[in-house]
Amino acid sequence: GAVVSQHPSRVICKSGTSVKIECRSLDFQATTMFWYRQFPKQSLMLMATSNEGSKATYEQGVEKDKFLINHASLTLSTLTVTSAHPEDSSFYICSATQGRNEQFFGPGTRLTVL
Amino acid sequence: GENVEQHPSTLSVQEGDSAVIKCTYSDSASNYFPWYKQELGKRPQLIIDIRSNVGEKKDQRIAVTLNKTAKHFSLHITETQPEDSAVYFCAASMKAGGTSYGKLTFGQGTILTVHP
């Protein structure tokens, strides 16, 4: 139980384009989903907290107009990187929780912006 | 906000030795402390966690200790094996609910290498 999926697993795009990443909780309803970014050889940095039906809460320094988060249902949250640039290349990981502390992580999405 | 410091950044041990990784946190309201193992290109995998109402927890070769007064917690791996080689992260969070939503703050990570 408590499986989280992400799609796509890898994406390569041209600079200036937008990329959408999906995060799904497959066998449970997630009260909250989180989006993290991880640069090579670095830790996971929380970007935003997402709750179904409400606006996401962004961490300091994260541009909400660049990283659009839509939490459409209790099992789906999407992260759209708008007008992507090479510095946005990173490993994006989502997680989901059932209202308790433990977070269940997705497998991550490797974004490469050319 | 919460700040988590993790040491050492790299740790090299011989197979069979023990490994200890230490973390400190800043927010006394934090009450949940998980440890994750992450292999290259993979998701973080929860290996053990501890809540603030206990001081120690053990699961086979892995144990975690928590000192709330000093605001630090440690991961202990005994009888290390080459397959334990990975990056280990500690994290801290407050109880889910209200405005905190149980968000995690991660330490910087420790690259553990176990030599055969």
JSON list of C-alpha atoms in Angstrom, two decimals:
[
{"chain": "A", "resi": 1, "resn": "GLY", "atom": "CA", "xyz": [0.00, 0.00, 0.00]},
{"chain": "A", "resi": 2, "resn": "ALA", "atom": "CA", "xyz": [0.81, 3.75, -0.04]},
{"chain": "A", "resi": 3, "resn": "VAL", "atom": "CA", "xyz": [2.18, 3.87, -3.57]},
{"chain": "A", "resi": 4, "resn": "VAL", "atom": "CA", "xyz": [2.92, 7.16, -5.30]},
{"chain": "A", "resi": 5, "resn": "SER", "atom": "CA", "xyz": [3.64, 7.43, -9.00]},
{"chain": "A", "resi": 6, "resn": "GLN", "atom": "CA", "xyz": [5.09, 10.23, -11.09]},
{"chain": "A", "resi": 7, "resn": "HIS", "atom": "CA", "xyz": [4.93, 10.83, -14.79]},
{"chain": "A", "resi": 8, "resn": "PRO", "atom": "CA", "xyz": [7.04, 11.28, -16.80]},
{"chain": "A", "resi": 9, "resn": "SER", "atom": "CA", "xyz": [10.15, 9.74, -15.27]},
{"chain": "A", "resi": 10, "resn": "ARG", "atom": "CA", "xyz": [12.40, 11.68, -17.63]},
{"chain": "A", "resi": 11, "resn": "VAL", "atom": "CA", "xyz": [11.80, 14.69, -19.84]},
{"chain": "A", "resi": 12, "resn": "ILE", "atom": "CA", "xyz": [14.04, 16.71, -22.09]},
{"chain": "A", "resi": 13, "resn": "CYS", "atom": "CA", "xyz": [12.75, 20.01, -23.41]},
{"chain": "A", "resi": 14, "resn": "LYS", "atom": "CA", "xyz": [13.93, 23.12, -25.13]},
{"chain": "A", "resi": 15, "resn": "SER", "atom": "CA", "xyz": [14.49, 26.35, -23.26]},
{"chain": "A", "resi": 16, "resn": "GLY", "atom": "CA", "xyz": [11.34, 28.46, -23.09]},
{"chain": "A", "resi": 17, "resn": "THR", "atom": "CA", "xyz": [8.87, 25.58, -23.19]},
{"chain": "A", "resi": 18, "resn": "SER", "atom": "CA", "xyz": [6.63, 24.40, -20.37]},
{"chain": "A", "resi": 19, "resn": "VAL", "atom": "CA", "xyz": [6.69, 20.97, -18.79]},
{"chain": "A", "resi": 20, "resn": "LYS", "atom": "CA", "xyz": [3.99, 19.28, -16.74]},
{"chain": "A", "resi": 21, "resn": "ILE", "atom": "CA", "xyz": [4.75, 16.61, -14.15]},
{"chain": "A", "resi": 22, "resn": "GLU", "atom": "CA", "xyz": [2.00, 14.47, -12.61]},
{"chain": "A", "resi": 23, "resn": "CYS", "atom": "CA", "xyz": [2.01, 12.97, -9.14]},
{"chain": "A", "resi": 24, "resn": "ARG", "atom": "CA", "xyz": [-0.57, 10.37, -8.24]},
{"chain": "A", "resi": 25, "resn": "SER", "atom": "CA", "xyz": [-1.38, 8.45, -5.07]},
{"chain": "A", "resi": 26, "resn": "LEU", "atom": "CA", "xyz": [-2.45, 5.08, -6.43]},
{"chain": "A", "resi": 27, "resn": "ASP", "atom": "CA", "xyz": [-4.05, 3.34, -3.47]},
{"chain": "A", "resi": 28, "resn": "PHE", "atom": "CA", "xyz": [-4.91, 6.04, -0.99]},
{"chain": "A", "resi": 29, "resn": "GLN", "atom": "CA", "xyz": [-6.37, 9.51, -0.82]},
{"chain": "A", "resi": 30, "resn": "ALA", "atom": "CA", "xyz": [-3.70, 12.07, -0.10]},
{"chain": "A", "resi": 31, "resn": "THR", "atom": "CA", "xyz": [-4.73, 14.98, 2.07]},
{"chain": "A", "resi": 32, "resn": "THR", "atom": "CA", "xyz": [-1.53, 16.78, 1.23]},
{"chain": "A", "resi": 33, "resn": "MET", "atom": "CA", "xyz": [1.10, 16.51, -1.47]},
{"chain": "A", "resi": 34, "resn": "PHE", "atom": "CA", "xyz": [4.55, 18.04, -1.46]},
{"chain": "A", "resi": 35, "resn": "TRP", "atom": "CA", "xyz": [6.88, 18.97, -4.29]},
{"chain": "A", "resi": 36, "resn": "TYR", "atom": "CA", "xyz": [10.65, 18.83, -3.85]},
{"chain": "A", "resi": 37, "resn": "ARG", "atom": "CA", "xyz": [13.57, 19.70, -6.07]},
{"chain": "A", "resi": 38, "resn": "GLN", "atom": "CA", "xyz": [16.94, 17.99, -5.79]},
{"chain": "A", "resi": 39, "resn": "PHE", "atom": "CA", "xyz": [20.04, 19.23, -7.58]},
{"chain": "A", "resi": 40, "resn": "PRO", "atom": "CA", "xyz": [22.97, 16.82, -8.10]},
{"chain": "A", "resi": 41, "resn": "LYS", "atom": "CA", "xyz": [24.74, 15.86, -4.89]},
{"chain": "A", "resi": 42, "resn": "GLN", "atom": "CA", "xyz": [22.39, 18.02, -2.85]},
{"chain": "A", "resi": 43, "resn": "SER", "atom": "CA", "xyz": [19.52, 17.47, -0.47]},
{"chain": "A", "resi": 44, "resn": "LEU", "atom": "CA", "xyz": [15.81, 17.60, -1.16]},
{"chain": "A", "resi": 45, "resn": "MET", "atom": "CA", "xyz": [14.47, 21.14, -0.99]},
{"chain": "A", "resi": 46, "resn": "LEU", "atom": "CA", "xyz": [10.77, 21.63, -0.45]},
{"chain": "A", "resi": 47, "resn": "MET", "atom": "CA", "xyz": [9.23, 23.81, -3.14]},
{"chain": "A", "resi": 48, "resn": "ALA", "atom": "CA", "xyz": [5.58, 23.84, -2.17]},
{"chain": "A", "resi": 49, "resn": "THR", "atom": "CA", "xyz": [2.82, 22.17, -0.21]},
{"chain": "A", "resi": 50, "resn": "SER", "atom": "CA", "xyz": [-0.35, 21.31, -2.05]},
{"chain": "A", "resi": 51, "resn": "ASN", "atom": "CA", "xyz": [-3.84, 20.56, -0.73]},
{"chain": "A", "resi": 52, "resn": "GLU", "atom": "CA", "xyz": [-6.76, 19.47, -2.81]},
{"chain": "A", "resi": 53, "resn": "GLY", "atom": "CA", "xyz": [-9.00, 22.32, -3.80]},
{"chain": "A", "resi": 54, "resn": "SER", "atom": "CA", "xyz": [-6.88, 25.10, -2.38]},
{"chain": "A", "resi": 55, "resn": "LYS", "atom": "CA", "xyz": [-3.93, 27.17, -3.49]},
{"chain": "A", "resi": 56, "resn": "ALA", "atom": "CA", "xyz": [-0.50, 25.73, -2.96]},
{"chain": "A", "resi": 57, "resn": "THR", "atom": "CA", "xyz": [1.77, 27.17, -0.30]},
{"chain": "A", "resi": 58, "resn": "TYR", "atom": "CA", "xyz": [5.19, 27.98, -1.73]},
{"chain": "A", "resi": 59, "resn": "GLU", "atom": "CA", "xyz": [8.44, 28.06, 0.16]},
{"chain": "A", "resi": 60, "resn": "GLN", "atom": "CA", "xyz": [10.43, 31.25, 0.31]},
{"chain": "A", "resi": 61, "resn": "GLY", "atom": "CA", "xyz": [12.33, 31.88, -2.88]},
{"chain": "A", "resi": 62, "resn": "VAL", "atom": "CA", "xyz": [10.16, 29.66, -5.07]},
{"chain": "A", "resi": 63, "resn": "GLU", "atom": "CA", "xyz": [8.37, 31.57, -7.83]},
{"chain": "A", "resi": 64, "resn": "LYS", "atom": "CA", "xyz": [4.72, 30.60, -7.82]},
{"chain": "A", "resi": 65, "resn": "ASP", "atom": "CA", "xyz": [4.18, 31.97, -11.32]},
{"chain": "A", "resi": 66, "resn": "LYS", "atom": "CA", "xyz": [7.00, 29.81, -12.67]},
{"chain": "A", "resi": 67, "resn": "PHE", "atom": "CA", "xyz": [6.14, 26.61, -10.83]},
{"chain": "A", "resi": 68, "resn": "LEU", "atom": "CA", "xyz": [2.39, 26.19, -11.17]},
{"chain": "A", "resi": 69, "resn": "ILE", "atom": "CA", "xyz": [0.80, 23.60, -8.92]},
{"chain": "A", "resi": 70, "resn": "ASN", "atom": "CA", "xyz": [-2.70, 22.25, -9.42]},
{"chain": "A", "resi": 71, "resn": "HIS", "atom": "CA", "xyz": [-4.14, 19.80, -6.93]},
{"chain": "A", "resi": 72, "resn": "ALA", "atom": "CA", "xyz": [-7.21, 18.64, -8.82]},
{"chain": "A", "resi": 73, "resn": "SER", "atom": "CA", "xyz": [-8.25, 15.73, -6.64]},
{"chain": "A", "resi": 74, "resn": "LEU", "atom": "CA", "xyz": [-7.23, 13.76, -3.56]},
{"chain": "A", "resi": 75, "resn": "THR", "atom": "CA", "xyz": [-5.10, 11.52, -5.77]},
{"chain": "A", "resi": 76, "resn": "LEU", "atom": "CA", "xyz": [-3.55, 13.90, -8.29]},
{"chain": "A", "resi": 77, "resn": "SER", "atom": "CA", "xyz": [-1.29, 16.93, -8.13]},
{"chain": "A", "resi": 78, "resn": "THR", "atom": "CA", "xyz": [0.53, 18.47, -11.07]},
{"chain": "A", "resi": 79, "resn": "LEU", "atom": "CA", "xyz": [3.59, 20.69, -11.24]},
{"chain": "A", "resi": 80, "resn": "THR", "atom": "CA", "xyz": [4.08, 22.78, -14.37]},
{"chain": "A", "resi": 81, "resn": "VAL", "atom": "CA", "xyz": [7.46, 24.36, -14.94]},
{"chain": "A", "resi": 82, "resn": "THR", "atom": "CA", "xyz": [6.70, 27.33, -17.16]},
{"chain": "A", "resi": 83, "resn": "SER", "atom": "CA", "xyz": [9.21, 28.84, -19.57]},
{"chain": "A", "resi": 84, "resn": "ALA", "atom": "CA", "xyz": [11.85, 26.37, -18.47]},
{"chain": "A", "resi": 85, "resn": "HIS", "atom": "CA", "xyz": [15.51, 27.32, -18.61]},
{"chain": "A", "resi": 86, "resn": "PRO", "atom": "CA", "xyz": [18.67, 25.23, -18.20]},
{"chain": "A", "resi": 87, "resn": "GLU", "atom": "CA", "xyz": [18.94, 26.26, -14.53]},
{"chain": "A", "resi": 88, "resn": "ASP", "atom": "CA", "xyz": [15.60, 24.52, -13.93]},
{"chain": "A", "resi": 89, "resn": "SER", "atom": "CA", "xyz": [17.18, 21.19, -14.85]},
{"chain": "A", "resi": 90, "resn": "SER", "atom": "CA", "xyz": [16.84, 19.06, -11.75]},
{"chain": "A", "resi": 91, "resn": "PHE", "atom": "CA", "xyz": [15.28, 15.99, -10.16]},
{"chain": "A", "resi": 92, "resn": "TYR", "atom": "CA", "xyz": [11.71, 16.79, -9.12]},
{"chain": "A", "resi": 93, "resn": "ILE", "atom": "CA", "xyz": [10.15, 14.51, -6.50]},
{"chain": "A", "resi": 94, "resn": "CYS", "atom": "CA", "xyz": [6.64, 14.57, -5.11]},
{"chain": "A", "resi": 95, "resn": "SER", "atom": "CA", "xyz": [5.35, 13.01, -1.93]},
{"chain": "A", "resi": 96, "resn": "ALA", "atom": "CA", "xyz": [1.92, 12.41, -0.47]},
{"chain": "A", "resi": 97, "resn": "THR", "atom": "CA", "xyz": [0.60, 12.03, 3.01]},
{"chain": "A", "resi": 98, "resn": "GLN", "atom": "CA", "xyz": [-2.60, 10.78, 4.56]},
{"chain": "A", "resi": 99, "resn": "GLY", "atom": "CA", "xyz": [-2.67, 13.46, 7.23]},
{"chain": "A", "resi": 100, "resn": "ARG", "atom": "CA", "xyz": [-0.05, 11.82, 9.37]},
{"chain": "A", "resi": 101, "resn": "ASN", "atom": "CA", "xyz": [3.63, 12.61, 9.43]},
{"chain": "A", "resi": 102, "resn": "GLU", "atom": "CA", "xyz": [4.89, 9.85, 7.13]},
{"chain": "A", "resi": 103, "resn": "GLN", "atom": "CA", "xyz": [5.32, 10.94, 3.54]},
{"chain": "A", "resi": 104, "resn": "PHE", "atom": "CA", "xyz": [5.29, 8.53, 0.62]},
{"chain": "A", "resi": 105, "resn": "PHE", "atom": "CA", "xyz": [7.58, 9.56, -2.19]},
{"chain": "A", "resi": 106, "resn": "GLY", "atom": "CA", "xyz": [7.16, 9.25, -5.92]},
{"chain": "A", "resi": 107, "resn": "PRO", "atom": "CA", "xyz": [10.00, 7.90, -8.06]},
{"chain": "A", "resi": 108, "resn": "GLY", "atom": "CA", "xyz": [11.00, 11.36, -9.27]},
{"chain": "A", "resi": 109, "resn": "THR", "atom": "CA", "xyz": [11.17, 13.11, -12.63]},
{"chain": "A", "resi": 110, "resn": "ARG", "atom": "CA", "xyz": [14.49, 14.01, -14.21]},
{"chain": "A", "resi": 111, "resn": "LEU", "atom": "CA", "xyz": [14.06, 17.30, -16.10]},
{"chain": "A", "resi": 112, "resn": "THR", "atom": "CA", "xyz": [16.73, 18.39, -18.56]},
{"chain": "A", "resi": 113, "resn": "VAL", "atom": "CA", "xyz": [16.31, 21.76, -20.25]},
{"chain": "A", "resi": 114, "resn": "LEU", "atom": "CA", "xyz": [18.47, 22.29, -23.30]},
{"chain": "B", "resi": 1, "resn": "GLY", "atom": "CA", "xyz": [11.54, 27.91, 10.17]},
{"chain": "B", "resi": 2, "resn": "GLU", "atom": "CA", "xyz": [13.16, 24.59, 10.95]},
{"chain": "B", "resi": 3, "resn": "ASN", "atom": "CA", "xyz": [16.85, 24.05, 10.20]},
{"chain": "B", "resi": 4, "resn": "VAL", "atom": "CA", "xyz": [18.45, 20.60, 10.17]},
{"chain": "B", "resi": 5, "resn": "GLU", "atom": "CA", "xyz": [22.20, 20.09, 10.21]},
{"chain": "B", "resi": 6, "resn": "GLN", "atom": "CA", "xyz": [23.68, 16.69, 9.34]},
{"chain": "B", "resi": 7, "resn": "HIS", "atom": "CA", "xyz": [27.20, 15.32, 9.86]},
{"chain": "B", "resi": 8, "resn": "PRO", "atom": "CA", "xyz": [29.37, 13.94, 8.48]},
{"chain": "B", "resi": 9, "resn": "SER", "atom": "CA", "xyz": [28.90, 14.70, 4.79]},
{"chain": "B", "resi": 10, "resn": "THR", "atom": "CA", "xyz": [30.84, 11.57, 3.84]},
{"chain": "B", "resi": 11, "resn": "LEU", "atom": "CA", "xyz": [31.51, 8.41, 5.81]},
{"chain": "B", "resi": 12, "resn": "SER", "atom": "CA", "xyz": [33.66, 5.50, 4.76]},
{"chain": "B", "resi": 13, "resn": "VAL", "atom": "CA", "xyz": [33.69, 2.25, 6.75]},
{"chain": "B", "resi": 14, "resn": "GLN", "atom": "CA", "xyz": [34.84, -1.33, 6.36]},
{"chain": "B", "resi": 15, "resn": "GLU", "atom": "CA", "xyz": [32.26, -4.05, 5.98]},
{"chain": "B", "resi": 16, "resn": "GLY", "atom": "CA", "xyz": [31.13, -5.22, 9.39]},
{"chain": "B", "resi": 17, "resn": "ASP", "atom": "CA", "xyz": [31.92, -1.94, 11.14]},
{"chain": "B", "resi": 18, "resn": "SER", "atom": "CA", "xyz": [29.29, 0.38, 12.57]},
{"chain": "B", "resi": 19, "resn": "ALA", "atom": "CA", "xyz": [28.29, 3.71, 11.06]},
{"chain": "B", "resi": 20, "resn": "VAL", "atom": "CA", "xyz": [26.85, 6.68, 12.93]},
{"chain": "B", "resi": 21, "resn": "ILE", "atom": "CA", "xyz": [25.28, 9.76, 11.37]},
{"chain": "B", "resi": 22, "resn": "LYS", "atom": "CA", "xyz": [24.20, 12.70, 13.50]},
{"chain": "B", "resi": 23, "resn": "CYS", "atom": "CA", "xyz": [21.65, 15.46, 12.99]},
{"chain": "B", "resi": 24, "resn": "THR", "atom": "CA", "xyz": [20.60, 18.50, 14.96]},
{"chain": "B", "resi": 25, "resn": "TYR", "atom": "CA", "xyz": [17.41, 20.48, 14.57]},
{"chain": "B", "resi": 26, "resn": "SER", "atom": "CA", "xyz": [16.42, 23.97, 15.62]},
{"chain": "B", "resi": 27, "resn": "ASP", "atom": "CA", "xyz": [12.66, 23.97, 16.20]},
{"chain": "B", "resi": 28, "resn": "SER", "atom": "CA", "xyz": [11.62, 22.46, 19.52]},
{"chain": "B", "resi": 29, "resn": "ALA", "atom": "CA", "xyz": [8.11, 21.97, 18.08]},
{"chain": "B", "resi": 30, "resn": "SER", "atom": "CA", "xyz": [9.40, 19.29, 15.69]},
{"chain": "B", "resi": 31, "resn": "ASN", "atom": "CA", "xyz": [8.21, 15.88, 16.80]},
{"chain": "B", "resi": 32, "resn": "TYR", "atom": "CA", "xyz": [8.79, 13.48, 13.93]},
{"chain": "B", "resi": 33, "resn": "PHE", "atom": "CA", "xyz": [12.25, 12.45, 12.74]},
{"chain": "B", "resi": 34, "resn": "PRO", "atom": "CA", "xyz": [12.58, 10.08, 9.79]},
{"chain": "B", "resi": 35, "resn": "TRP", "atom": "CA", "xyz": [15.72, 8.74, 8.16]},
{"chain": "B", "resi": 36, "resn": "TYR", "atom": "CA", "xyz": [15.90, 8.02, 4.45]},
{"chain": "B", "resi": 37, "resn": "LYS", "atom": "CA", "xyz": [18.24, 6.05, 2.23]},
{"chain": "B", "resi": 38, "resn": "GLN", "atom": "CA", "xyz": [18.55, 7.27, -1.33]},
{"chain": "B", "resi": 39, "resn": "GLU", "atom": "CA", "xyz": [20.33, 5.49, -4.14]},
{"chain": "B", "resi": 40, "resn": "LEU", "atom": "CA", "xyz": [21.42, 7.40, -7.21]},
{"chain": "B", "resi": 41, "resn": "GLY", "atom": "CA", "xyz": [18.46, 8.50, -9.31]},
{"chain": "B", "resi": 42, "resn": "LYS", "atom": "CA", "xyz": [15.94, 6.85, -7.00]},
{"chain": "B", "resi": 43, "resn": "ARG", "atom": "CA", "xyz": [13.33, 8.06, -4.56]},
{"chain": "B", "resi": 44, "resn": "PRO", "atom": "CA", "xyz": [14.16, 8.43, -0.86]},
{"chain": "B", "resi": 45, "resn": "GLN", "atom": "CA", "xyz": [13.33, 5.25, 1.01]},
{"chain": "B", "resi": 46, "resn": "LEU", "atom": "CA", "xyz": [12.21, 5.46, 4.63]},
{"chain": "B", "resi": 47, "resn": "ILE", "atom": "CA", "xyz": [14.42, 3.19, 6.72]},
{"chain": "B", "resi": 48, "resn": "ILE", "atom": "CA", "xyz": [13.40, 4.18, 10.24]},
{"chain": "B", "resi": 49, "resn": "ASP", "atom": "CA", "xyz": [11.63, 6.99, 12.02]},
{"chain": "B", "resi": 50, "resn": "ILE", "atom": "CA", "xyz": [11.16, 8.14, 15.58]},
{"chain": "B", "resi": 51, "resn": "ARG", "atom": "CA", "xyz": [8.65, 10.37, 17.29]},
{"chain": "B", "resi": 52, "resn": "SER", "atom": "CA", "xyz": [9.39, 12.74, 20.11]},
{"chain": "B", "resi": 53, "resn": "ASN", "atom": "CA", "xyz": [7.68, 10.62, 22.75]},
{"chain": "B", "resi": 54, "resn": "VAL", "atom": "CA", "xyz": [10.44, 7.97, 22.62]},
{"chain": "B", "resi": 55, "resn": "GLY", "atom": "CA", "xyz": [14.19, 8.16, 22.97]},
{"chain": "B", "resi": 56, "resn": "GLU", "atom": "CA", "xyz": [15.30, 5.16, 20.96]},
{"chain": "B", "resi": 57, "resn": "LYS", "atom": "CA", "xyz": [14.00, 2.81, 18.31]},
{"chain": "B", "resi": 58, "resn": "LYS", "atom": "CA", "xyz": [15.63, -0.21, 16.75]},
{"chain": "B", "resi": 59, "resn": "ASP", "atom": "CA", "xyz": [14.92, -2.32, 13.68]},
{"chain": "B", "resi": 60, "resn": "GLN", "atom": "CA", "xyz": [17.41, -5.15, 13.14]},
{"chain": "B", "resi": 61, "resn": "ARG", "atom": "CA", "xyz": [20.75, -3.52, 12.24]},
{"chain": "B", "resi": 62, "resn": "ILE", "atom": "CA", "xyz": [19.38, 0.02, 12.30]},
{"chain": "B", "resi": 63, "resn": "ALA", "atom": "CA", "xyz": [18.67, 2.16, 15.34]},
{"chain": "B", "resi": 64, "resn": "VAL", "atom": "CA", "xyz": [17.82, 5.78, 15.93]},
{"chain": "B", "resi": 65, "resn": "THR", "atom": "CA", "xyz": [18.27, 7.77, 19.15]},
{"chain": "B", "resi": 66, "resn": "LEU", "atom": "CA", "xyz": [16.68, 11.08, 19.99]},
{"chain": "B", "resi": 67, "resn": "ASN", "atom": "CA", "xyz": [17.70, 13.66, 22.57]},
{"chain": "B", "resi": 68, "resn": "LYS", "atom": "CA", "xyz": [14.93, 16.25, 22.72]},
{"chain": "B", "resi": 69, "resn": "THR", "atom": "CA", "xyz": [16.70, 18.43, 25.25]},
{"chain": "B", "resi": 70, "resn": "ALA", "atom": "CA", "xyz": [19.77, 18.80, 23.07]},
{"chain": "B", "resi": 71, "resn": "LYS", "atom": "CA", "xyz": [17.69, 18.72, 19.88]},
{"chain": "B", "resi": 72, "resn": "HIS", "atom": "CA", "xyz": [19.73, 16.06, 18.17]},
{"chain": "B", "resi": 73, "resn": "PHE", "atom": "CA", "xyz": [19.13, 12.58, 16.81]},
{"chain": "B", "resi": 74, "resn": "SER", "atom": "CA", "xyz": [21.39, 9.93, 15.39]},
{"chain": "B", "resi": 75, "resn": "LEU", "atom": "CA", "xyz": [21.27, 6.96, 13.04]},
{"chain": "B", "resi": 76, "resn": "HIS", "atom": "CA", "xyz": [23.25, 3.86, 13.95]},
{"chain": "B", "resi": 77, "resn": "ILE", "atom": "CA", "xyz": [23.92, 1.08, 11.47]},
{"chain": "B", "resi": 78, "resn": "THR", "atom": "CA", "xyz": [25.65, -2.00, 12.80]},
{"chain": "B", "resi": 79, "resn": "GLU", "atom": "CA", "xyz": [27.36, -4.79, 10.87]},
{"chain": "B", "resi": 80, "resn": "THR", "atom": "CA", "xyz": [27.45, -2.67, 7.74]},
{"chain": "B", "resi": 81, "resn": "GLN", "atom": "CA", "xyz": [27.31, -4.35, 4.35]},
{"chain": "B", "resi": 82, "resn": "PRO", "atom": "CA", "xyz": [28.32, -3.06, 0.90]},
{"chain": "B", "resi": 83, "resn": "GLU", "atom": "CA", "xyz": [24.65, -2.77, -0.04]},
{"chain": "B", "resi": 84, "resn": "ASP", "atom": "CA", "xyz": [24.25, -0.19, 2.73]},
{"chain": "B", "resi": 85, "resn": "SER", "atom": "CA", "xyz": [26.30, 2.19, 0.55]},
{"chain": "B", "resi": 86, "resn": "ALA", "atom": "CA", "xyz": [24.03, 5.10, -0.40]},
{"chain": "B", "resi": 87, "resn": "VAL", "atom": "CA", "xyz": [23.17, 8.65, 0.59]},
{"chain": "B", "resi": 88, "resn": "TYR", "atom": "CA", "xyz": [21.36, 8.95, 3.92]},
{"chain": "B", "resi": 89, "resn": "PHE", "atom": "CA", "xyz": [19.18, 11.91, 4.85]},
{"chain": "B", "resi": 90, "resn": "CYS", "atom": "CA", "xyz": [17.71, 12.85, 8.18]},
{"chain": "B", "resi": 91, "resn": "ALA", "atom": "CA", "xyz": [14.63, 15.04, 8.37]},
{"chain": "B", "resi": 92, "resn": "ALA", "atom": "CA", "xyz": [12.41, 16.73, 10.89]},
{"chain": "B", "resi": 93, "resn": "SER", "atom": "CA", "xyz": [8.80, 17.83, 10.89]},
{"chain": "B", "resi": 94, "resn": "MET", "atom": "CA", "xyz": [6.05, 19.02, 13.13]},
{"chain": "B", "resi": 95, "resn": "LYS", "atom": "CA", "xyz": [2.78, 17.23, 13.56]},
{"chain": "B", "resi": 96, "resn": "ALA", "atom": "CA", "xyz": [0.64, 17.32, 10.44]},
{"chain": "B", "resi": 97, "resn": "GLY", "atom": "CA", "xyz": [-2.31, 19.61, 10.65]},
{"chain": "B", "resi": 98, "resn": "GLY", "atom": "CA", "xyz": [-2.97, 23.32, 10.73]},
{"chain": "B", "resi": 99, "resn": "THR", "atom": "CA", "xyz": [-0.64, 25.40, 8.67]},
{"chain": "B", "resi": 100, "resn": "SER", "atom": "CA", "xyz": [2.38, 23.12, 9.02]},
{"chain": "B", "resi": 101, "resn": "TYR", "atom": "CA", "xyz": [0.86, 20.20, 7.08]},
{"chain": "B", "resi": 102, "resn": "GLY", "atom": "CA", "xyz": [3.69, 18.02, 8.39]},
{"chain": "B", "resi": 103, "resn": "LYS", "atom": "CA", "xyz": [6.27, 19.33, 5.95]},
{"chain": "B", "resi": 104, "resn": "LEU", "atom": "CA", "xyz": [9.75, 17.85, 6.17]},
{"chain": "B", "resi": 105, "resn": "THR", "atom": "CA", "xyz": [13.02, 19.72, 6.46]},
{"chain": "B", "resi": 106, "resn": "PHE", "atom": "CA", "xyz": [15.94, 17.60, 5.30]},
{"chain": "B", "resi": 107, "resn": "GLY", "atom": "CA", "xyz": [19.53, 17.50, 6.41]},
{"chain": "B", "resi": 108, "resn": "GLN", "atom": "CA", "xyz": [22.30, 17.92, 3.86]},
{"chain": "B", "resi": 109, "resn": "GLY", "atom": "CA", "xyz": [22.88, 14.20, 3.44]},
{"chain": "B", "resi": 110, "resn": "THR", "atom": "CA", "xyz": [25.69, 11.74, 4.21]},
{"chain": "B", "resi": 111, "resn": "ILE", "atom": "CA", "xyz": [27.36, 9.66, 1.53]},
{"chain": "B", "resi": 112, "resn": "LEU", "atom": "CA", "xyz": [28.04, 6.30, 3.16]},
{"chain": "B", "resi": 113, "resn": "THR", "atom": "CA", "xyz": [30.52, 3.96, 1.50]},
{"chain": "B", "resi": 114, "resn": "VAL", "atom": "CA", "xyz": [30.97, 0.46, 2.88]},
{"chain": "B", "resi": 115, "resn": "HIS", "atom": "CA", "xyz": [34.13, -1.21, 1.59]},
{"chain": "B", "resi": 116, "resn": "PRO", "atom": "CA", "xyz": [34.11, -5.01, 1.23]}
]
